[in-house]
């Protein structure tokens, strides 16, 4: 396994800084009893810091897989780092001031900070897009690895883009007709005001839709789909059919499709103003279809592979993973 020292250095340092920021924010949650928009004031920087840790580390590792345009990739990762630092500086600065960072138009200064943060988000998204394009062009020998990484980063881009929906005026704000003088424009929640009853830990609304849900679920495909492949590889010594690279590829494709469908489902649910924990019949029906389709597809992959092993027509099923499985593990770790 290659050393983490070969990973993109600015992104690794950014992840380390965000880990420190998560600790600082956790202390703030304990020591500072201020509440803003219905939540503990240090909750937002804590969530952002933790999210940035896993996001930055995933990109830092993925950049080691780029085979063409490495210099462009290095600069794209550095741009993501700098834009993330600016965003976190604004969020933390507003917490210290006791002000909202997001959707704040109360004063020209607050509005300029939110505008600057919006620009950094666009830049961060663009930097991630450049990395995604480089990964699409990269020569990754194992196809399952390639699809896990590329699907993860593409779905993450879609999830990140949902952040732009939150900056738009809500129907209630448009109806009020005072957008030129309103203190707050935009919202996380759909159908209810921000700051109402919410789920523990996540802070997602329990009375209306919440666009942070598809934003979160989508962005973390960046980690979860490669992790799914690593899980298949770790199980390969115990389950011979997983040693077949074609089986792993097809399972990764099924998982990618299922994940994209889940992102679409929670987006549809949020846009209809429905809480995640209170799905209606249509949402439950769509979820059941996703589960049924994914299960059927996975069984369709595994049954022929198992039958091939029983008849001896499959790939090598010796005591250890075959050479291609070894190569896949090296590919993911490189």
Short mmCIF file of C-alpha atoms in Angstrom, two decimals:
data_model
loop_
_atom_site.label_atom_id
_atom_site.label_comp_id
_atom_site.label_asym_id
_atom_site.label_seq_id
_atom_site.Cartn_x
_atom_site.Cartn_y
_atom_site.Cartn_z
CA UNK A 1 0.00 0.00 0.00
CA UNK A 2 1.39 3.39 -0.97
CA UNK A 3 1.95 5.99 1.72
CA UNK A 4 -0.56 8.76 2.36
CA UNK A 5 2.39 11.08 1.75
CA UNK A 6 1.81 10.61 -1.98
CA UNK A 7 -1.68 12.11 -1.64
CA UNK A 8 -2.41 15.71 -2.65
CA UNK A 9 -0.60 17.65 0.07
CA UNK A 10 -2.80 20.80 0.27
CA UNK A 11 -5.95 18.69 0.56
CA UNK A 12 -4.39 16.52 3.28
CA UNK A 13 -3.34 19.63 5.23
CA UNK A 14 -6.83 21.08 4.75
CA UNK A 15 -8.36 17.88 6.13
CA UNK A 16 -6.04 18.09 9.15
CA UNK A 17 -7.05 21.72 9.73
CA UNK A 18 -10.72 20.77 9.51
CA UNK A 19 -10.17 17.97 12.03
CA UNK A 20 -8.79 20.59 14.43
CA UNK A 21 -11.74 22.85 13.59
CA UNK A 22 -14.15 20.01 14.39
CA UNK A 23 -12.57 19.70 17.85
CA UNK A 24 -12.77 23.48 18.39
CA UNK A 25 -16.43 23.48 17.30
CA UNK A 26 -17.20 20.55 19.60
CA UNK A 27 -15.74 22.55 22.49
CA UNK A 28 -17.88 25.49 21.37
CA UNK A 29 -20.98 23.29 21.47
CA UNK A 30 -20.21 22.52 25.11
CA UNK A 31 -18.99 25.92 26.28
CA UNK A 32 -21.17 28.30 24.25
CA UNK A 33 -24.91 28.14 24.91
CA UNK A 34 -25.93 30.56 22.16
CA UNK A 35 -28.63 29.39 19.75
CA UNK A 36 -29.07 30.69 16.20
CA UNK A 37 -31.92 29.77 13.83
CA UNK A 38 -33.07 27.06 16.22
CA UNK A 39 -29.71 25.29 16.54
CA UNK A 40 -26.62 25.56 18.74
CA UNK A 41 -24.48 28.25 17.14
CA UNK A 42 -21.37 26.04 16.80
CA UNK A 43 -23.29 23.18 15.19
CA UNK A 44 -22.86 24.48 11.62
CA UNK A 45 -19.04 24.82 11.70
CA UNK A 46 -18.85 21.41 13.39
CA UNK A 47 -20.86 19.72 10.62
CA UNK A 48 -18.99 21.51 7.86
CA UNK A 49 -15.60 20.66 9.38
CA UNK A 50 -16.39 16.96 9.68
CA UNK A 51 -17.78 16.86 6.15
CA UNK A 52 -14.73 18.63 4.75
CA UNK A 53 -12.39 16.13 6.45
CA UNK A 54 -13.84 13.14 4.59
CA UNK A 55 -14.42 15.09 1.36
CA UNK A 56 -10.85 16.43 1.19
CA UNK A 57 -9.24 13.08 2.04
CA UNK A 58 -11.28 11.31 -0.63
CA UNK A 59 -10.22 13.83 -3.29
CA UNK A 60 -6.61 13.76 -2.09
CA UNK A 61 -6.51 9.99 -2.61
CA UNK A 62 -8.39 10.06 -5.93
CA UNK A 63 -5.89 12.52 -7.39
CA UNK A 64 -3.20 9.82 -7.06
CA UNK A 65 -5.16 7.82 -9.67
CA UNK A 66 -5.01 10.57 -12.30
CA UNK A 67 -2.75 9.46 -15.17
CA UNK A 68 -3.18 12.38 -17.56
CA UNK A 69 -3.21 16.04 -16.58
CA UNK A 70 -1.60 15.56 -13.18
CA UNK A 71 -0.55 19.21 -12.97
CA UNK A 72 -4.08 20.35 -13.78
CA UNK A 73 -5.34 17.95 -11.10
CA UNK A 74 -2.89 19.37 -8.55
CA UNK A 75 -4.12 22.90 -9.20
CA UNK A 76 -7.77 21.78 -9.11
CA UNK A 77 -7.21 20.16 -5.71
CA UNK A 78 -5.46 23.31 -4.49
CA UNK A 79 -8.36 25.45 -5.67
CA UNK A 80 -10.78 23.18 -3.76
CA UNK A 81 -8.57 23.60 -0.68
CA UNK A 82 -8.44 27.40 -0.86
CA UNK A 83 -12.17 27.80 -1.54
CA UNK A 84 -12.98 25.45 1.35
CA UNK A 85 -10.72 27.46 3.68
CA UNK A 86 -12.43 30.72 2.71
CA UNK A 87 -15.87 29.21 3.22
CA UNK A 88 -14.96 27.88 6.66
CA UNK A 89 -13.36 31.21 7.64
CA UNK A 90 -16.61 33.02 6.82
CA UNK A 91 -18.78 30.47 8.63
CA UNK A 92 -16.58 30.58 11.75
CA UNK A 93 -16.29 34.37 11.67
CA UNK A 94 -20.05 34.75 11.56
CA UNK A 95 -20.42 32.33 14.46
CA UNK A 96 -18.04 34.46 16.52
CA UNK A 97 -20.11 37.54 15.61
CA UNK A 98 -23.32 35.68 16.49
CA UNK A 99 -24.68 36.06 12.96
CA UNK A 100 -26.00 33.70 10.31
CA UNK A 101 -23.52 32.80 7.59
CA UNK A 102 -26.01 31.39 5.10
CA UNK A 103 -28.83 33.40 3.44
CA UNK A 104 -27.94 36.51 5.48
CA UNK A 105 -28.86 39.80 3.80
CA UNK A 106 -29.45 41.77 6.99
CA UNK A 107 -26.63 44.29 6.38
CA UNK A 108 -24.41 45.11 3.39
CA UNK A 109 -21.48 43.45 5.24
CA UNK A 110 -23.43 40.25 5.94
CA UNK A 111 -24.69 40.21 2.37
CA UNK A 112 -21.16 40.61 0.99
CA UNK A 113 -19.94 37.72 3.16
CA UNK A 114 -22.72 35.46 1.93
CA UNK A 115 -21.98 36.53 -1.63
CA UNK A 116 -18.30 35.70 -1.16
CA UNK A 117 -19.23 32.33 0.28
CA UNK A 118 -21.48 31.64 -2.70
CA UNK A 119 -18.56 32.36 -5.03
CA UNK A 120 -16.28 29.98 -3.10
CA UNK A 121 -18.91 27.23 -3.41
CA UNK A 122 -19.03 27.69 -7.18
CA UNK A 123 -15.23 27.57 -7.34
CA UNK A 124 -15.10 24.45 -5.14
CA UNK A 125 -17.71 22.74 -7.32
CA UNK A 126 -15.80 23.68 -10.48
CA UNK A 127 -12.55 22.34 -9.02
CA UNK A 128 -14.26 19.06 -8.21
CA UNK A 129 -15.68 18.95 -11.74
CA UNK A 130 -12.17 19.27 -13.19
CA UNK A 131 -11.02 16.37 -10.99
CA UNK A 132 -14.02 14.33 -12.16
CA UNK A 133 -13.11 14.93 -15.82
CA UNK A 134 -9.50 13.89 -15.15
CA UNK A 135 -10.71 10.71 -13.45
CA UNK A 136 -12.97 9.94 -16.41
CA UNK A 137 -9.89 10.17 -18.65
CA UNK A 138 -7.59 8.26 -16.28
CA UNK A 139 -6.33 4.80 -17.22
CA UNK A 140 -7.56 2.70 -14.30
CA UNK A 141 -6.85 -0.94 -15.13
CA UNK A 142 -9.57 -2.49 -12.99
CA UNK A 143 -13.00 -1.55 -14.36
CA UNK A 144 -14.78 -2.00 -11.02
CA UNK A 145 -12.36 0.46 -9.43
CA UNK A 146 -12.86 2.90 -12.29
CA UNK A 147 -16.64 2.80 -12.03
CA UNK A 148 -16.70 3.08 -8.24
CA UNK A 149 -14.47 6.15 -8.31
CA UNK A 150 -16.05 7.85 -11.32
CA UNK A 151 -19.63 7.17 -10.23
CA UNK A 152 -18.82 8.44 -6.75
CA UNK A 153 -17.37 11.73 -7.92
CA UNK A 154 -20.12 12.35 -10.50
CA UNK A 155 -22.93 11.72 -8.01
CA UNK A 156 -21.06 13.91 -5.51
CA UNK A 157 -21.09 16.76 -8.04
CA UNK A 158 -24.87 16.41 -8.39
CA UNK A 159 -25.26 16.40 -4.61
CA UNK A 160 -23.09 19.49 -4.25
CA UNK A 161 -25.16 21.28 -6.89
CA UNK A 162 -28.27 20.99 -4.69
CA UNK A 163 -26.67 23.68 -2.53
CA UNK A 164 -27.52 26.20 -5.23
CA UNK A 165 -31.24 25.45 -4.79
CA UNK A 166 -31.05 26.58 -1.17
CA UNK A 167 -29.93 30.08 -2.14
CA UNK A 168 -33.11 30.78 -4.13
CA UNK A 169 -36.01 32.65 -2.48
CA UNK A 170 -38.65 30.32 -1.09
CA UNK A 171 -42.26 30.61 -2.31
CA UNK A 172 -43.16 32.19 1.06
CA UNK A 173 -40.39 34.77 0.66
CA UNK A 174 -41.55 35.58 -2.87
CA UNK A 175 -45.14 35.93 -1.68
CA UNK A 176 -44.06 38.38 1.03
CA UNK A 177 -42.76 40.60 -1.78
CA UNK A 178 -39.95 42.28 0.17
CA UNK A 179 -36.92 40.58 -1.36
CA UNK A 180 -35.09 43.91 -1.69
CA UNK A 181 -35.24 44.52 2.06
CA UNK A 182 -35.50 41.00 3.54
CA UNK A 183 -32.89 39.98 6.09
CA UNK A 184 -32.97 36.34 4.96
CA UNK A 185 -33.29 35.07 1.38
CA UNK A 186 -33.13 31.33 0.77
CA UNK A 187 -33.58 28.39 3.13
CA UNK A 188 -32.64 24.81 3.86
CA UNK A 189 -36.21 23.77 4.58
CA UNK A 190 -39.09 23.39 2.15
CA UNK A 191 -42.64 24.20 3.24
CA UNK A 192 -41.65 25.29 6.76
CA UNK A 193 -39.37 28.00 8.16
CA UNK A 194 -35.76 27.18 8.99
CA UNK A 195 -35.08 26.63 12.67
CA UNK A 196 -38.09 24.46 13.51
CA UNK A 197 -38.10 20.97 15.07
CA UNK A 198 -35.22 18.90 13.75
CA UNK A 199 -33.52 15.52 13.92
CA UNK A 200 -30.70 15.06 16.43
CA UNK A 201 -27.12 15.18 15.09
CA UNK A 202 -28.09 16.09 11.52
CA UNK A 203 -30.39 19.02 12.30
CA UNK A 204 -32.67 18.07 9.39
CA UNK A 205 -36.27 19.25 9.63
CA UNK A 206 -38.85 16.86 11.06
CA UNK A 207 -41.84 18.97 9.96
CA UNK A 208 -41.01 19.78 6.33
CA UNK A 209 -38.69 18.97 3.47
CA UNK A 210 -34.97 19.65 3.82
CA UNK A 211 -32.63 20.18 0.86
CA UNK A 212 -29.61 19.40 3.02
CA UNK A 213 -30.57 15.72 2.83
CA UNK A 214 -29.95 15.18 -0.94
CA UNK A 215 -26.98 17.57 -0.63
CA UNK A 216 -25.43 15.37 2.07
CA UNK A 217 -26.36 11.99 0.59
CA UNK A 218 -25.14 12.97 -2.86
CA UNK A 219 -21.82 14.46 -1.79
CA UNK A 220 -20.81 11.43 0.25
CA UNK A 221 -21.11 9.07 -2.71
CA UNK A 222 -17.50 10.19 -3.11
CA UNK A 223 -16.55 7.99 -0.17
CA UNK A 224 -19.28 5.37 -0.02
CA UNK A 225 -19.04 3.85 -3.50
CA UNK A 226 -15.27 3.26 -3.34
CA UNK A 227 -15.83 1.93 0.19
CA UNK A 228 -18.39 -0.51 -1.23
CA UNK A 229 -15.77 -1.87 -3.64
CA UNK A 230 -13.21 -2.14 -0.85
CA UNK A 231 -15.78 -4.16 1.10
CA UNK A 232 -16.20 -6.54 -1.85
CA UNK A 233 -12.43 -6.96 -2.01
CA UNK A 234 -12.18 -7.66 1.71
CA UNK A 235 -14.87 -10.34 1.39
CA UNK A 236 -13.29 -11.97 -1.67
CA UNK A 237 -11.05 -14.39 0.31
CA UNK A 238 -14.17 -15.84 2.02
CA UNK A 239 -16.53 -15.72 -0.99
CA UNK A 240 -14.86 -17.07 -4.15
CA UNK A 241 -17.41 -15.58 -6.55
CA UNK A 242 -16.29 -12.06 -5.53
CA UNK A 243 -12.81 -12.86 -6.87
CA UNK A 244 -14.17 -12.54 -10.39
CA UNK A 245 -13.49 -8.95 -11.60
CA UNK A 246 -16.62 -9.08 -13.77
CA UNK A 247 -18.81 -9.85 -10.75
CA UNK A 248 -17.31 -6.95 -8.80
CA UNK A 249 -17.82 -4.63 -11.76
CA UNK A 250 -21.48 -5.57 -12.11
CA UNK A 251 -22.12 -5.21 -8.38
CA UNK A 252 -20.50 -1.78 -8.43
CA UNK A 253 -22.75 -0.79 -11.34
CA UNK A 254 -25.81 -1.99 -9.41
CA UNK A 255 -24.69 -0.09 -6.30
CA UNK A 256 -24.04 3.08 -8.33
CA UNK A 257 -27.47 2.92 -9.93
CA UNK A 258 -29.15 2.28 -6.58
CA UNK A 259 -27.27 5.16 -4.96
CA UNK A 260 -28.24 7.56 -7.76
CA UNK A 261 -31.86 6.44 -7.38
CA UNK A 262 -31.76 7.11 -3.63
CA UNK A 263 -30.39 10.60 -4.25
CA UNK A 264 -33.24 11.23 -6.71
CA UNK A 265 -35.77 9.88 -4.19
CA UNK A 266 -34.68 12.04 -1.24
CA UNK A 267 -34.54 15.06 -3.56
CA UNK A 268 -38.11 14.45 -4.71
CA UNK A 269 -39.20 13.95 -1.12
CA UNK A 270 -37.55 17.18 0.05
CA UNK A 271 -38.93 19.27 -2.81
CA UNK A 272 -42.45 18.11 -1.89
CA UNK A 273 -41.96 19.50 1.63
CA UNK A 274 -41.93 16.06 3.22
CA UNK A 275 -39.75 15.18 6.23
CA UNK A 276 -37.32 12.31 5.76
CA UNK A 277 -38.75 10.41 8.73
CA UNK A 278 -42.39 10.82 7.65
CA UNK A 279 -42.60 9.43 4.10
CA UNK A 280 -45.98 9.16 2.41
CA UNK A 281 -47.23 6.23 0.37
CA UNK A 282 -45.67 7.49 -2.87
CA UNK A 283 -42.25 7.83 -1.26
CA UNK A 284 -42.49 4.40 0.36
CA UNK A 285 -43.59 2.90 -2.94
CA UNK A 286 -40.65 4.45 -4.79
CA UNK A 287 -38.26 3.25 -2.07
CA UNK A 288 -39.69 -0.27 -2.37
CA UNK A 289 -39.14 -0.20 -6.14
CA UNK A 290 -35.50 0.84 -5.65
CA UNK A 291 -34.94 -1.96 -3.14
CA UNK A 292 -36.66 -4.53 -5.35
CA UNK A 293 -34.83 -3.49 -8.51
CA UNK A 294 -31.45 -3.39 -6.76
CA UNK A 295 -31.97 -6.75 -5.10
CA UNK A 296 -33.12 -8.35 -8.36
CA UNK A 297 -30.13 -6.91 -10.21
CA UNK A 298 -27.68 -8.08 -7.53
CA UNK A 299 -29.18 -11.58 -7.56
CA UNK A 300 -28.96 -11.56 -11.35
CA UNK A 301 -25.23 -10.90 -11.00
CA UNK A 302 -24.50 -13.41 -8.23
CA UNK A 303 -26.58 -16.42 -9.32
CA UNK A 304 -24.83 -17.03 -12.67
CA UNK A 305 -21.46 -16.47 -10.99
CA UNK A 306 -22.29 -19.02 -8.28
CA UNK A 307 -23.54 -21.47 -10.89
CA UNK A 308 -20.31 -21.03 -12.84
CA UNK A 309 -18.28 -21.85 -9.74
CA UNK A 310 -20.29 -25.04 -9.12
CA UNK A 311 -19.74 -26.24 -12.68
CA UNK A 312 -16.09 -25.25 -12.65
CA UNK A 313 -16.47 -22.72 -15.48
CA UNK A 314 -15.70 -19.67 -13.33
CA UNK A 315 -12.35 -18.03 -12.67
CA UNK A 316 -9.70 -19.43 -10.37
CA UNK A 317 -11.20 -20.14 -6.95
CA UNK A 318 -8.09 -21.03 -5.03
CA UNK A 319 -7.37 -20.19 -1.44
CA UNK A 320 -6.51 -16.56 -2.12
CA UNK A 321 -7.82 -13.81 -4.43
CA UNK A 322 -6.67 -14.09 -8.04
CA UNK A 323 -4.04 -11.81 -9.47
CA UNK A 324 -6.63 -9.41 -10.79
CA UNK A 325 -8.10 -9.02 -7.29
CA UNK A 326 -4.60 -8.31 -6.01
CA UNK A 327 -4.15 -5.74 -8.76
CA UNK A 328 -7.47 -4.10 -7.85
CA UNK A 329 -6.44 -3.72 -4.23
CA UNK A 330 -3.15 -2.15 -5.32
CA UNK A 331 -5.04 0.15 -7.70
CA UNK A 332 -7.32 1.42 -4.94
CA UNK A 333 -4.46 1.83 -2.50
CA UNK A 334 -2.07 3.54 -4.91
#
